[in-house]
CSV table of C-alpha atoms and ligand atoms in Angstrom, one decimal:
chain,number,residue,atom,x,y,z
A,28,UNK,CA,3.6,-37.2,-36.6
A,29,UNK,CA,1.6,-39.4,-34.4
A,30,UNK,CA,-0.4,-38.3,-31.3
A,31,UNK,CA,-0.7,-40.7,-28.6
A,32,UNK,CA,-3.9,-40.0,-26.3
A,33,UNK,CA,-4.3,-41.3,-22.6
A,34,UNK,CA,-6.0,-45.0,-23.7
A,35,UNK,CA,-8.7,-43.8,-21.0
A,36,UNK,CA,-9.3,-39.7,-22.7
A,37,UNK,CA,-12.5,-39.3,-23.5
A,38,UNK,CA,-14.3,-39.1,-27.1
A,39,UNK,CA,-14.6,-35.1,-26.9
A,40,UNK,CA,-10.9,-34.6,-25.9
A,41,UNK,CA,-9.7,-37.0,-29.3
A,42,UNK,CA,-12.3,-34.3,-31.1
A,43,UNK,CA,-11.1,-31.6,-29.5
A,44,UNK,CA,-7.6,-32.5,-31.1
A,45,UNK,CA,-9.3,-34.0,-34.3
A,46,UNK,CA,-10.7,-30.5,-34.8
A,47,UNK,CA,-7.5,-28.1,-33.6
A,48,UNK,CA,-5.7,-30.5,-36.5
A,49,UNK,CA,-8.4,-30.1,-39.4
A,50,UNK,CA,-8.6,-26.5,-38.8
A,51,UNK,CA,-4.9,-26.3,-39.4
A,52,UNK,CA,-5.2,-28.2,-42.6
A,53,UNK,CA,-4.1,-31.3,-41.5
A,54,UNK,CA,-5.6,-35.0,-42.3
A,55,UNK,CA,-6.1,-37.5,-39.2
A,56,UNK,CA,-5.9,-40.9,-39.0
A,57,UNK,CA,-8.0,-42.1,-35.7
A,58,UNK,CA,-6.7,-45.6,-34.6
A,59,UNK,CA,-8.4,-46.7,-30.8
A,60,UNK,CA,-8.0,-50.3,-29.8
A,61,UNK,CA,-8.9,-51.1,-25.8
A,62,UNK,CA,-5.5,-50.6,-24.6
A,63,UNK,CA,-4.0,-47.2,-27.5
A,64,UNK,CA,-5.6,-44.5,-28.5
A,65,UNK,CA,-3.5,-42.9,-31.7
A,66,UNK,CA,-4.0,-40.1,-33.8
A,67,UNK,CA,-2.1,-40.3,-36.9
A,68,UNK,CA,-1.4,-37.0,-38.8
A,69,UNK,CA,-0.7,-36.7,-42.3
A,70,UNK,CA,0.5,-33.4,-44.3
A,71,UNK,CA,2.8,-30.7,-43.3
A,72,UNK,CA,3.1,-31.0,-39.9
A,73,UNK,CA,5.8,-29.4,-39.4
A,74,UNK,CA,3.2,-26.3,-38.8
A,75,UNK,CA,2.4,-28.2,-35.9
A,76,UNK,CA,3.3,-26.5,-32.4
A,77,UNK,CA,4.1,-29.3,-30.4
A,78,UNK,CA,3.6,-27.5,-27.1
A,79,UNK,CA,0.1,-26.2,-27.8
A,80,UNK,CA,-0.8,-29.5,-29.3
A,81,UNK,CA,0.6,-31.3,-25.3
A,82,UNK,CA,-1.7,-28.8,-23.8
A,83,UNK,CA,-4.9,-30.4,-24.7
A,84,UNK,CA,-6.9,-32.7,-22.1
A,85,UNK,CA,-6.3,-36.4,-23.0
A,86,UNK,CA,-2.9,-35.8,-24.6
A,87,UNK,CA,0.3,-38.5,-23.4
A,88,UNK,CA,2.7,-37.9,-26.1
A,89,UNK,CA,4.0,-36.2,-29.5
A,90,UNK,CA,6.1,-39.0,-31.9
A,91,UNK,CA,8.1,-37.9,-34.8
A,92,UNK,CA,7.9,-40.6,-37.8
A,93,UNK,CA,11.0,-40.7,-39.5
A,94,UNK,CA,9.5,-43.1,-43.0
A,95,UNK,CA,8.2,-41.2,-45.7
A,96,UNK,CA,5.0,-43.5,-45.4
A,97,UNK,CA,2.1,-42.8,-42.9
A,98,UNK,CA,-0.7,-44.2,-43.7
A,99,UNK,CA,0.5,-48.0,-44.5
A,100,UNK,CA,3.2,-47.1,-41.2
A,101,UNK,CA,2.3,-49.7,-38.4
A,102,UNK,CA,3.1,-46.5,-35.5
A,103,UNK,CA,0.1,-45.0,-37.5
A,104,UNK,CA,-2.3,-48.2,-37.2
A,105,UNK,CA,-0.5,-50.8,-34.4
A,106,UNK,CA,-3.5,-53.7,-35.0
A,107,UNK,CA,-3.1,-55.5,-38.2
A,108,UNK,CA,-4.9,-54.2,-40.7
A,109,UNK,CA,-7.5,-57.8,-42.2
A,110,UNK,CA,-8.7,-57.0,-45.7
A,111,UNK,CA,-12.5,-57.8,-46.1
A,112,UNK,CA,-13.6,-59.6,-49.7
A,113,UNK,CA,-17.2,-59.8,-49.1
A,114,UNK,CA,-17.0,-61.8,-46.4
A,115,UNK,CA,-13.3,-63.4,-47.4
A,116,UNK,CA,-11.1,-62.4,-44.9
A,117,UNK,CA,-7.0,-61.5,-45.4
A,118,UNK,CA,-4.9,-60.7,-42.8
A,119,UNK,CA,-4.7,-61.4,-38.8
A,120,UNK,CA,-4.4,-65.1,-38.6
A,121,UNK,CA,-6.6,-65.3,-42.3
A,122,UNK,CA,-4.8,-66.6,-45.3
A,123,UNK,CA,-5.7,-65.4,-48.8
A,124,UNK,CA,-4.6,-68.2,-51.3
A,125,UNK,CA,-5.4,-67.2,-54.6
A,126,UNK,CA,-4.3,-69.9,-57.3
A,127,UNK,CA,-5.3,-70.2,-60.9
A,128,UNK,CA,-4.2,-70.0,-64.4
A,129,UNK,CA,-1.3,-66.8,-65.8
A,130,UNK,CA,-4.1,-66.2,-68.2
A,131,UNK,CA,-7.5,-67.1,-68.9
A,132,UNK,CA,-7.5,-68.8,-72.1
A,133,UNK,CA,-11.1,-70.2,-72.5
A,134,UNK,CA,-14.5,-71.3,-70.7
A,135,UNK,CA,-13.6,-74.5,-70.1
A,136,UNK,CA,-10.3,-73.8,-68.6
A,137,UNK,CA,-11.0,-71.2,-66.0
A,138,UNK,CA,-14.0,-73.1,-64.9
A,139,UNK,CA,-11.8,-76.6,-64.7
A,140,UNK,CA,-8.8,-74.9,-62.7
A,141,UNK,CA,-11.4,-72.7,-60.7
A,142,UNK,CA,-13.3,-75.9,-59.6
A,143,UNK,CA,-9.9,-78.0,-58.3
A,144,UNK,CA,-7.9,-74.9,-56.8
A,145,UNK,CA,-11.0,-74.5,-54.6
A,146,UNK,CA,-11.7,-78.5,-54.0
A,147,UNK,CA,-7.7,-78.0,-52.2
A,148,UNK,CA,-8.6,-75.3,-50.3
A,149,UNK,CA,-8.0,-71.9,-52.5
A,150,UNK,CA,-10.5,-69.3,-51.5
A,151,UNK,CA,-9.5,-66.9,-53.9
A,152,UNK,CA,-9.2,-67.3,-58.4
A,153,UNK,CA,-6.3,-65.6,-60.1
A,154,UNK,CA,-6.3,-65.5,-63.8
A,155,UNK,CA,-4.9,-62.9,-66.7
A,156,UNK,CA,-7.4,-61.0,-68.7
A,157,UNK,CA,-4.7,-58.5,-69.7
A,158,UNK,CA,-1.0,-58.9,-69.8
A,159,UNK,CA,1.6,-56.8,-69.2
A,160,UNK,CA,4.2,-59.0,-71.6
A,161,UNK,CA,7.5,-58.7,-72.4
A,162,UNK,CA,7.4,-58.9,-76.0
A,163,UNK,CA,4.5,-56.8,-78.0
A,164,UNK,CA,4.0,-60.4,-80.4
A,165,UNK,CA,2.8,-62.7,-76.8
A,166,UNK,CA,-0.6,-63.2,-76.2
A,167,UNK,CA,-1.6,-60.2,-74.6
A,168,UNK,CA,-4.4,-61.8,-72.6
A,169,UNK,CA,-8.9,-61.9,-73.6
A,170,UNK,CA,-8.8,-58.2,-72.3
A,171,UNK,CA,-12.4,-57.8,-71.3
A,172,UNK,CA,-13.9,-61.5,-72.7
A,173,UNK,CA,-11.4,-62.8,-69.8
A,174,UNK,CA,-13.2,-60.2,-67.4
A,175,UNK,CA,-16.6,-62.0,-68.4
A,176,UNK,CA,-15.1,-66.1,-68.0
A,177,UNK,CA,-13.6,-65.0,-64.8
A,178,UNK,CA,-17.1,-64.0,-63.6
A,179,UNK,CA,-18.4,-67.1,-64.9
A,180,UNK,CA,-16.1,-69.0,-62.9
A,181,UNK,CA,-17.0,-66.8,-60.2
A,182,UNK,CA,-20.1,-68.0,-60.4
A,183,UNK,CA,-19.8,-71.8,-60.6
A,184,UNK,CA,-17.7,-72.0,-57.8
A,185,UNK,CA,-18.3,-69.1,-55.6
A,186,UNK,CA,-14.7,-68.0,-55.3
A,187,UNK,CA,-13.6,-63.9,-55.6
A,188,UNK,CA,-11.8,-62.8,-58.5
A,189,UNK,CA,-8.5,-61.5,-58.5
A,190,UNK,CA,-7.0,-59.8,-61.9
A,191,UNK,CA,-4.8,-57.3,-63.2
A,192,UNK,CA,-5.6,-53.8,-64.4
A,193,UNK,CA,-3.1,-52.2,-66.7
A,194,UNK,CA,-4.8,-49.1,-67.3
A,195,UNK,CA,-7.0,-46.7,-65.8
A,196,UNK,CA,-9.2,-46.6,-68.8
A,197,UNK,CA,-10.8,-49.9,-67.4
A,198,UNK,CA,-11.1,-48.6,-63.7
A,199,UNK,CA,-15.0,-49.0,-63.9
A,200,UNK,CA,-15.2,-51.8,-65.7
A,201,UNK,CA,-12.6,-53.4,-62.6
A,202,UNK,CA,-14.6,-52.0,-59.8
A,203,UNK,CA,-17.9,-53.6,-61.2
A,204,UNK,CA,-16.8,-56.9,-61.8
A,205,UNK,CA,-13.7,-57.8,-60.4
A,206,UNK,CA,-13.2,-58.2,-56.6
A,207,UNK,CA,-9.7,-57.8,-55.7
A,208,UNK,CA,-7.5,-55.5,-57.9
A,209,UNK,CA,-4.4,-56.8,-58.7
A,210,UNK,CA,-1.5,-54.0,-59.8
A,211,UNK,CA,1.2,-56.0,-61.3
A,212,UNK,CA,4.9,-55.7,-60.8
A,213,UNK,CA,5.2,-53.2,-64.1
A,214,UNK,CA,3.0,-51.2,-62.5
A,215,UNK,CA,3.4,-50.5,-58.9
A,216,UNK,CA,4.8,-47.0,-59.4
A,217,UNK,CA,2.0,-45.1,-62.1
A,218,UNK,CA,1.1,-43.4,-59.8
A,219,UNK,CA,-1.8,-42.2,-61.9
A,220,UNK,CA,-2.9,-45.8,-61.5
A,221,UNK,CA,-2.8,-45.9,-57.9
A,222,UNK,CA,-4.5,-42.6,-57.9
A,223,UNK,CA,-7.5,-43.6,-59.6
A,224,UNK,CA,-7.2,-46.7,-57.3
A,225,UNK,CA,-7.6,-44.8,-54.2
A,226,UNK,CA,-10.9,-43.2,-55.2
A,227,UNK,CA,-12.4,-46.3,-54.8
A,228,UNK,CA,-13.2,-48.6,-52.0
A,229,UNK,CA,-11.8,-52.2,-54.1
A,230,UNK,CA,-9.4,-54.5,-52.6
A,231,UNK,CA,-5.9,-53.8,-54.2
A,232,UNK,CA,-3.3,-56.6,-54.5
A,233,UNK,CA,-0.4,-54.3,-54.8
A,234,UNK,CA,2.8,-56.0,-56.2
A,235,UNK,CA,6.0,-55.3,-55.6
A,236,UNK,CA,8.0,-54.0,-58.5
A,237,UNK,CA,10.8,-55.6,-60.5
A,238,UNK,CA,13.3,-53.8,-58.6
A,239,UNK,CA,11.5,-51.8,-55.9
A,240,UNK,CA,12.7,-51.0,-52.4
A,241,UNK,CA,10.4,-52.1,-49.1
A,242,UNK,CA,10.4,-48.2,-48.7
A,243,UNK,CA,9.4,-47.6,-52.9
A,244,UNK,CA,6.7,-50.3,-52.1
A,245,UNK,CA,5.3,-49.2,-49.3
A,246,UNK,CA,5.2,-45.4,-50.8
A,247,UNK,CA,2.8,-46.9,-53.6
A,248,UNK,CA,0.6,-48.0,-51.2
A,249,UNK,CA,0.4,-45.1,-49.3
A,250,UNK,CA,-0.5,-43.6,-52.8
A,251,UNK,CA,-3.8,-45.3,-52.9
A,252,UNK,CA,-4.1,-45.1,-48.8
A,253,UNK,CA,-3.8,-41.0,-49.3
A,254,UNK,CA,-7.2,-41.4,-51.8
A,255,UNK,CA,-9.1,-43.2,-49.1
A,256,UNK,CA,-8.7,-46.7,-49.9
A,257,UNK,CA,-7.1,-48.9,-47.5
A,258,UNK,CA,-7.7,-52.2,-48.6
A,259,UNK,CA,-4.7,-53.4,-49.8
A,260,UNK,CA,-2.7,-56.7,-49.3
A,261,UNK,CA,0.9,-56.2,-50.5
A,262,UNK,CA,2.5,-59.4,-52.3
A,263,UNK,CA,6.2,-60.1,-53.1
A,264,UNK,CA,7.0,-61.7,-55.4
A,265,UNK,CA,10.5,-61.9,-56.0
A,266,UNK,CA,13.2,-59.0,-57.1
A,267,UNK,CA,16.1,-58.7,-59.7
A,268,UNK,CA,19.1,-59.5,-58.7
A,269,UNK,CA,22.8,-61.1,-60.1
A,270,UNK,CA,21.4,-63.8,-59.9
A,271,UNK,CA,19.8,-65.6,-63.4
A,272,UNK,CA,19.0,-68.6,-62.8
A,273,UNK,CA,15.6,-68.3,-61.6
A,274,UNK,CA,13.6,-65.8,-63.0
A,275,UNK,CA,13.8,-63.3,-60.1
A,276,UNK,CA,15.4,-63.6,-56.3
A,277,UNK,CA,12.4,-64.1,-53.6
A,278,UNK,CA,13.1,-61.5,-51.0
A,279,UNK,CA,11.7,-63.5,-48.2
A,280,UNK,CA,13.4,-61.3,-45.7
A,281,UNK,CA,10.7,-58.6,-47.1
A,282,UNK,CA,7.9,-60.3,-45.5
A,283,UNK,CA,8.8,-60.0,-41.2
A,284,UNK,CA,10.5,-56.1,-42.5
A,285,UNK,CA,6.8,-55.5,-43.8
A,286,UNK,CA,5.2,-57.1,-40.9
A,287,UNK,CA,7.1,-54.7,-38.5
A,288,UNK,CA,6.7,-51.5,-40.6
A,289,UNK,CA,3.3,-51.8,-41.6
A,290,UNK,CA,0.2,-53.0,-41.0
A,291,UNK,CA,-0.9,-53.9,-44.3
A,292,UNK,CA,-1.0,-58.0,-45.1
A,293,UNK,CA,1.3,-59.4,-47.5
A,294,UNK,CA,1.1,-62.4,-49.6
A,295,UNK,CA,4.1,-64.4,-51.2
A,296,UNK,CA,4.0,-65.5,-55.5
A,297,UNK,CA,6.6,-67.7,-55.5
A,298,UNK,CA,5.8,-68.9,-59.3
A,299,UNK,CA,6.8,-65.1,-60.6
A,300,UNK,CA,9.4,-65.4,-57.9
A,301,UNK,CA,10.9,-69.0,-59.0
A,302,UNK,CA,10.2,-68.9,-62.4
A,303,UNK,CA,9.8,-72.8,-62.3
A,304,UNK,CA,6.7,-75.1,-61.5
A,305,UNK,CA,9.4,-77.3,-58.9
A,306,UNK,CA,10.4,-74.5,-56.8
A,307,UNK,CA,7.1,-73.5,-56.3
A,308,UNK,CA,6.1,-76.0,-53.2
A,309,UNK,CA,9.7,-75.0,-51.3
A,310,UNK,CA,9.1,-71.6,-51.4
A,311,UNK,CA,5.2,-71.7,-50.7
A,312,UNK,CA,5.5,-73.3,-47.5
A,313,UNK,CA,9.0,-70.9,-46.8
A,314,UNK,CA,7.0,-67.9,-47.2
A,315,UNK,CA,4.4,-69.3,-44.5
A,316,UNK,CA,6.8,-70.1,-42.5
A,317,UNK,CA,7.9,-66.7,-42.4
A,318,UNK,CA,4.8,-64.9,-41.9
A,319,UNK,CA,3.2,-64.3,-44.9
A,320,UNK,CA,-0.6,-63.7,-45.0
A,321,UNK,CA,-1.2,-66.5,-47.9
A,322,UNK,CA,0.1,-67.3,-51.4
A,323,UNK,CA,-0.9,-66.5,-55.2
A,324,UNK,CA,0.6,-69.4,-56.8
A,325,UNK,CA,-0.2,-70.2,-60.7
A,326,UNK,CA,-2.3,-73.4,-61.3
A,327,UNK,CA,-2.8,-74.5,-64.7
A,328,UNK,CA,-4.5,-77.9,-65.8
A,329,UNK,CA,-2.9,-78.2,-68.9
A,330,UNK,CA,0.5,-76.1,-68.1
A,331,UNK,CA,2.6,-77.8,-71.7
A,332,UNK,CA,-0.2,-75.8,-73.6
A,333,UNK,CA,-0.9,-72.6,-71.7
A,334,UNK,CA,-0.7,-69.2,-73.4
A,335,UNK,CA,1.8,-67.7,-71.0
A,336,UNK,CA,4.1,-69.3,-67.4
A,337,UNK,CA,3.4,-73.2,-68.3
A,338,UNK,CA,7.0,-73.4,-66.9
A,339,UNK,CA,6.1,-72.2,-63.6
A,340,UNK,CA,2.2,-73.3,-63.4
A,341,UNK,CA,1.7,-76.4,-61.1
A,342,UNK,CA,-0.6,-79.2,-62.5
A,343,UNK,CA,-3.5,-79.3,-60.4
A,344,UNK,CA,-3.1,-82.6,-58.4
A,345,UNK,CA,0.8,-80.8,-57.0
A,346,UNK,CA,-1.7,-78.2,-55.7
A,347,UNK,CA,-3.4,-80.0,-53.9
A,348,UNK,CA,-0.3,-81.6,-52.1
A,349,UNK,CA,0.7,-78.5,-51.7
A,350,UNK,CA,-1.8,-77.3,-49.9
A,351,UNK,CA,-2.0,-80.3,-47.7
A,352,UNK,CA,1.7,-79.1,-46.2
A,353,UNK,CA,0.4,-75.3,-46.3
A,354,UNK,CA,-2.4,-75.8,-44.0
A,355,UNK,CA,0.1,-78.4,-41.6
A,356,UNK,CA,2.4,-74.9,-41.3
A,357,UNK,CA,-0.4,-73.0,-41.0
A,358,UNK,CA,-1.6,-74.2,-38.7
A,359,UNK,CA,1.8,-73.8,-36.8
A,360,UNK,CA,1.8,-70.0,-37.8
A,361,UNK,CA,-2.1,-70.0,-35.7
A,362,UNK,CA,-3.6,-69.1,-39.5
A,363,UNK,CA,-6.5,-70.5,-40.9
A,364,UNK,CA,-7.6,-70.8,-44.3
B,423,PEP,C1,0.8,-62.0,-62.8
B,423,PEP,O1,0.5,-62.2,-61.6
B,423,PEP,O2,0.2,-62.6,-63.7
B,423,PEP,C2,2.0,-61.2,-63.1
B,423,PEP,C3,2.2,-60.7,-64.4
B,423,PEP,O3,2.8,-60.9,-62.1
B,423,PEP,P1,3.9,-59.8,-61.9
B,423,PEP,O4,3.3,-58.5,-62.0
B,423,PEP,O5,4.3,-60.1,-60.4
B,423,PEP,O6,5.0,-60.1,-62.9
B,424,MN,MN1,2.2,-65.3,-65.0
């Protein structure tokens, strides 16, 4: 249910609602901008007596919300919602581009992609430290020695770390030395995952699953928006479908359907979503054509010899070319880098 306040009521009559809807229970969700003034409420509100609620000073209107999702719902929170990376900014007309290796395989690596991705204009690392694979016998990723090369990376070049968590056993070790928290595909719904993630205050990089719906998505993030956290940036990164012959079906349509439901910013991975290092570059610049908040794309300087996605890494210098075309679209789009 969303309350929608004369834009010119004053702070004690938003209170005075505030208060009548805590005292019944009920969790709100202020959202003012100069011209809207929204309460959002969460919880059973079907307790709610409309008519008592339209009697109080200040009050325009009473909206029923028909998705299951409040929180991440864009009736909720109309201005986009720009994700803050200590000082990094995604969301609004910011892009996030987060490019680097599938998995952090050694020192020198990390540090050599780290360095290039950000001499084309990355402002964000991505590497594995531990990886959900397929088969039990892959390389499962440096686990917490990955953790400690991505920091050293950090550190050389400056740029925020992005990595997946796998299990809530390492929430602590995440939140003090990672600074975006990626949930992977096989993931998105443990919910005990997203649980734990909504107790803190960390960037989440939720992805979307395998063979999630918009709605299933969006419900995940609402997860870890109903603990208190709601710094996430969504990003697709392709579907299964029928279709085989790339590794899964980019659901580009899923990027101006998020944009209209939520407020939330949402990046496009076209290497999960192609599967192969030459698809990469259309789809990059289709998914900024469409609207998408920036890119994770996988980088790898040495992809014949990496531990995991040579097949879909780019080689550094096709990076950088792509990231000349990104910015020229960008630029259409009114984002900046
Ligand atoms: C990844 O980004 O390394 C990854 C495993 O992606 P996904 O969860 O989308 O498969
Ligand atoms: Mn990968």
């Amino acid at each position: 249910m969303i309350i929608v306040m004369n834009p010119k009521c004053s702070e004690r009559e938003v209170k005075a609602v505030e208060n009548e809807l805590t005292k019944q229970g009920l969790g709100v969700n202020l959202s003012q901008g100069s011209t809207f003034c929204i309460i959002g409420v969460v919880g059973e509100t079907r307790i709610i007596d409309p008519d008592k609620i339209l009697s109080f000073d200040g009050v325009d209107k009473i909206l029923k919300v028909e998705e299951p999702f409040k929180k991440a719902n864009r009736l909720f929170k109309p201005e986009d919602t720009i994700v803050n990376v200590d000082g990094t900014l995604v969301g609004g007309n910011h892009l996030g581009i987060m490019a680097g290796p599938c998995s952090v395989e050694s020192e020198e690596q990390i540090i050599e992609i780290a360095k290039s991705i950000k001499e084309s204009g990355a402002n964000f690392l991505r590497g594995g430290a531990f990886k959900p694979r397929t088969s039990p016998y892959s390389f499962q990723g440096l686990e917490l020695e990955g953790l400690k090369l991505l920091k050293v990376a950090k550190k050389e070049t400056g740029l925020p770390i992005v990595t997946e968590i796998m299990s809530t056993k390492y929430i602590d070790e995440f939140v003090n030395n990672v600074d975006v928290i990626q949930v992977g595909a096989r993931n998105m719904q443990n919910f005990d995952l997203l649980k734990e993630l909504g107790k803190t205050n960390k960037p989440i990089l939720l992805k979307r699953g395998l063979s999630a719906t918009i709605e299933e998505w969006l419900m995940s993030a609402e997860y870890i928006m109903a603990g208190g956290n709601e710094n996430i940036i969504l990003c697709e990164r392709g579907i299964r479908t029928y279709e085989t012959y790339t590794r899964n079906t980019l659901d580009l349509s899923a990027i101006p359907v998020i944009k209209k439901l939520s407020h939330l910013p949402v990046i496009v991975d076209p290497s999960h979503a192609t599967g192969y290092w030459y698809l990469v570059e259309p789809l990059a610049k289709a998914a900024i054509a469409a609207g998408a908040d920036g890119l994770m794309i996988e980088v790898h300087n040495n992809p014949q010899c990496a531990l995991s996605d040579g097949q879909q890494s780019l080689k550094p210098a096709l990076f950088d070319k792509v990231m000349k075309k990104v910015k020229v679209l960008a630029e259409i789009e009114g984002k900046t880098l």
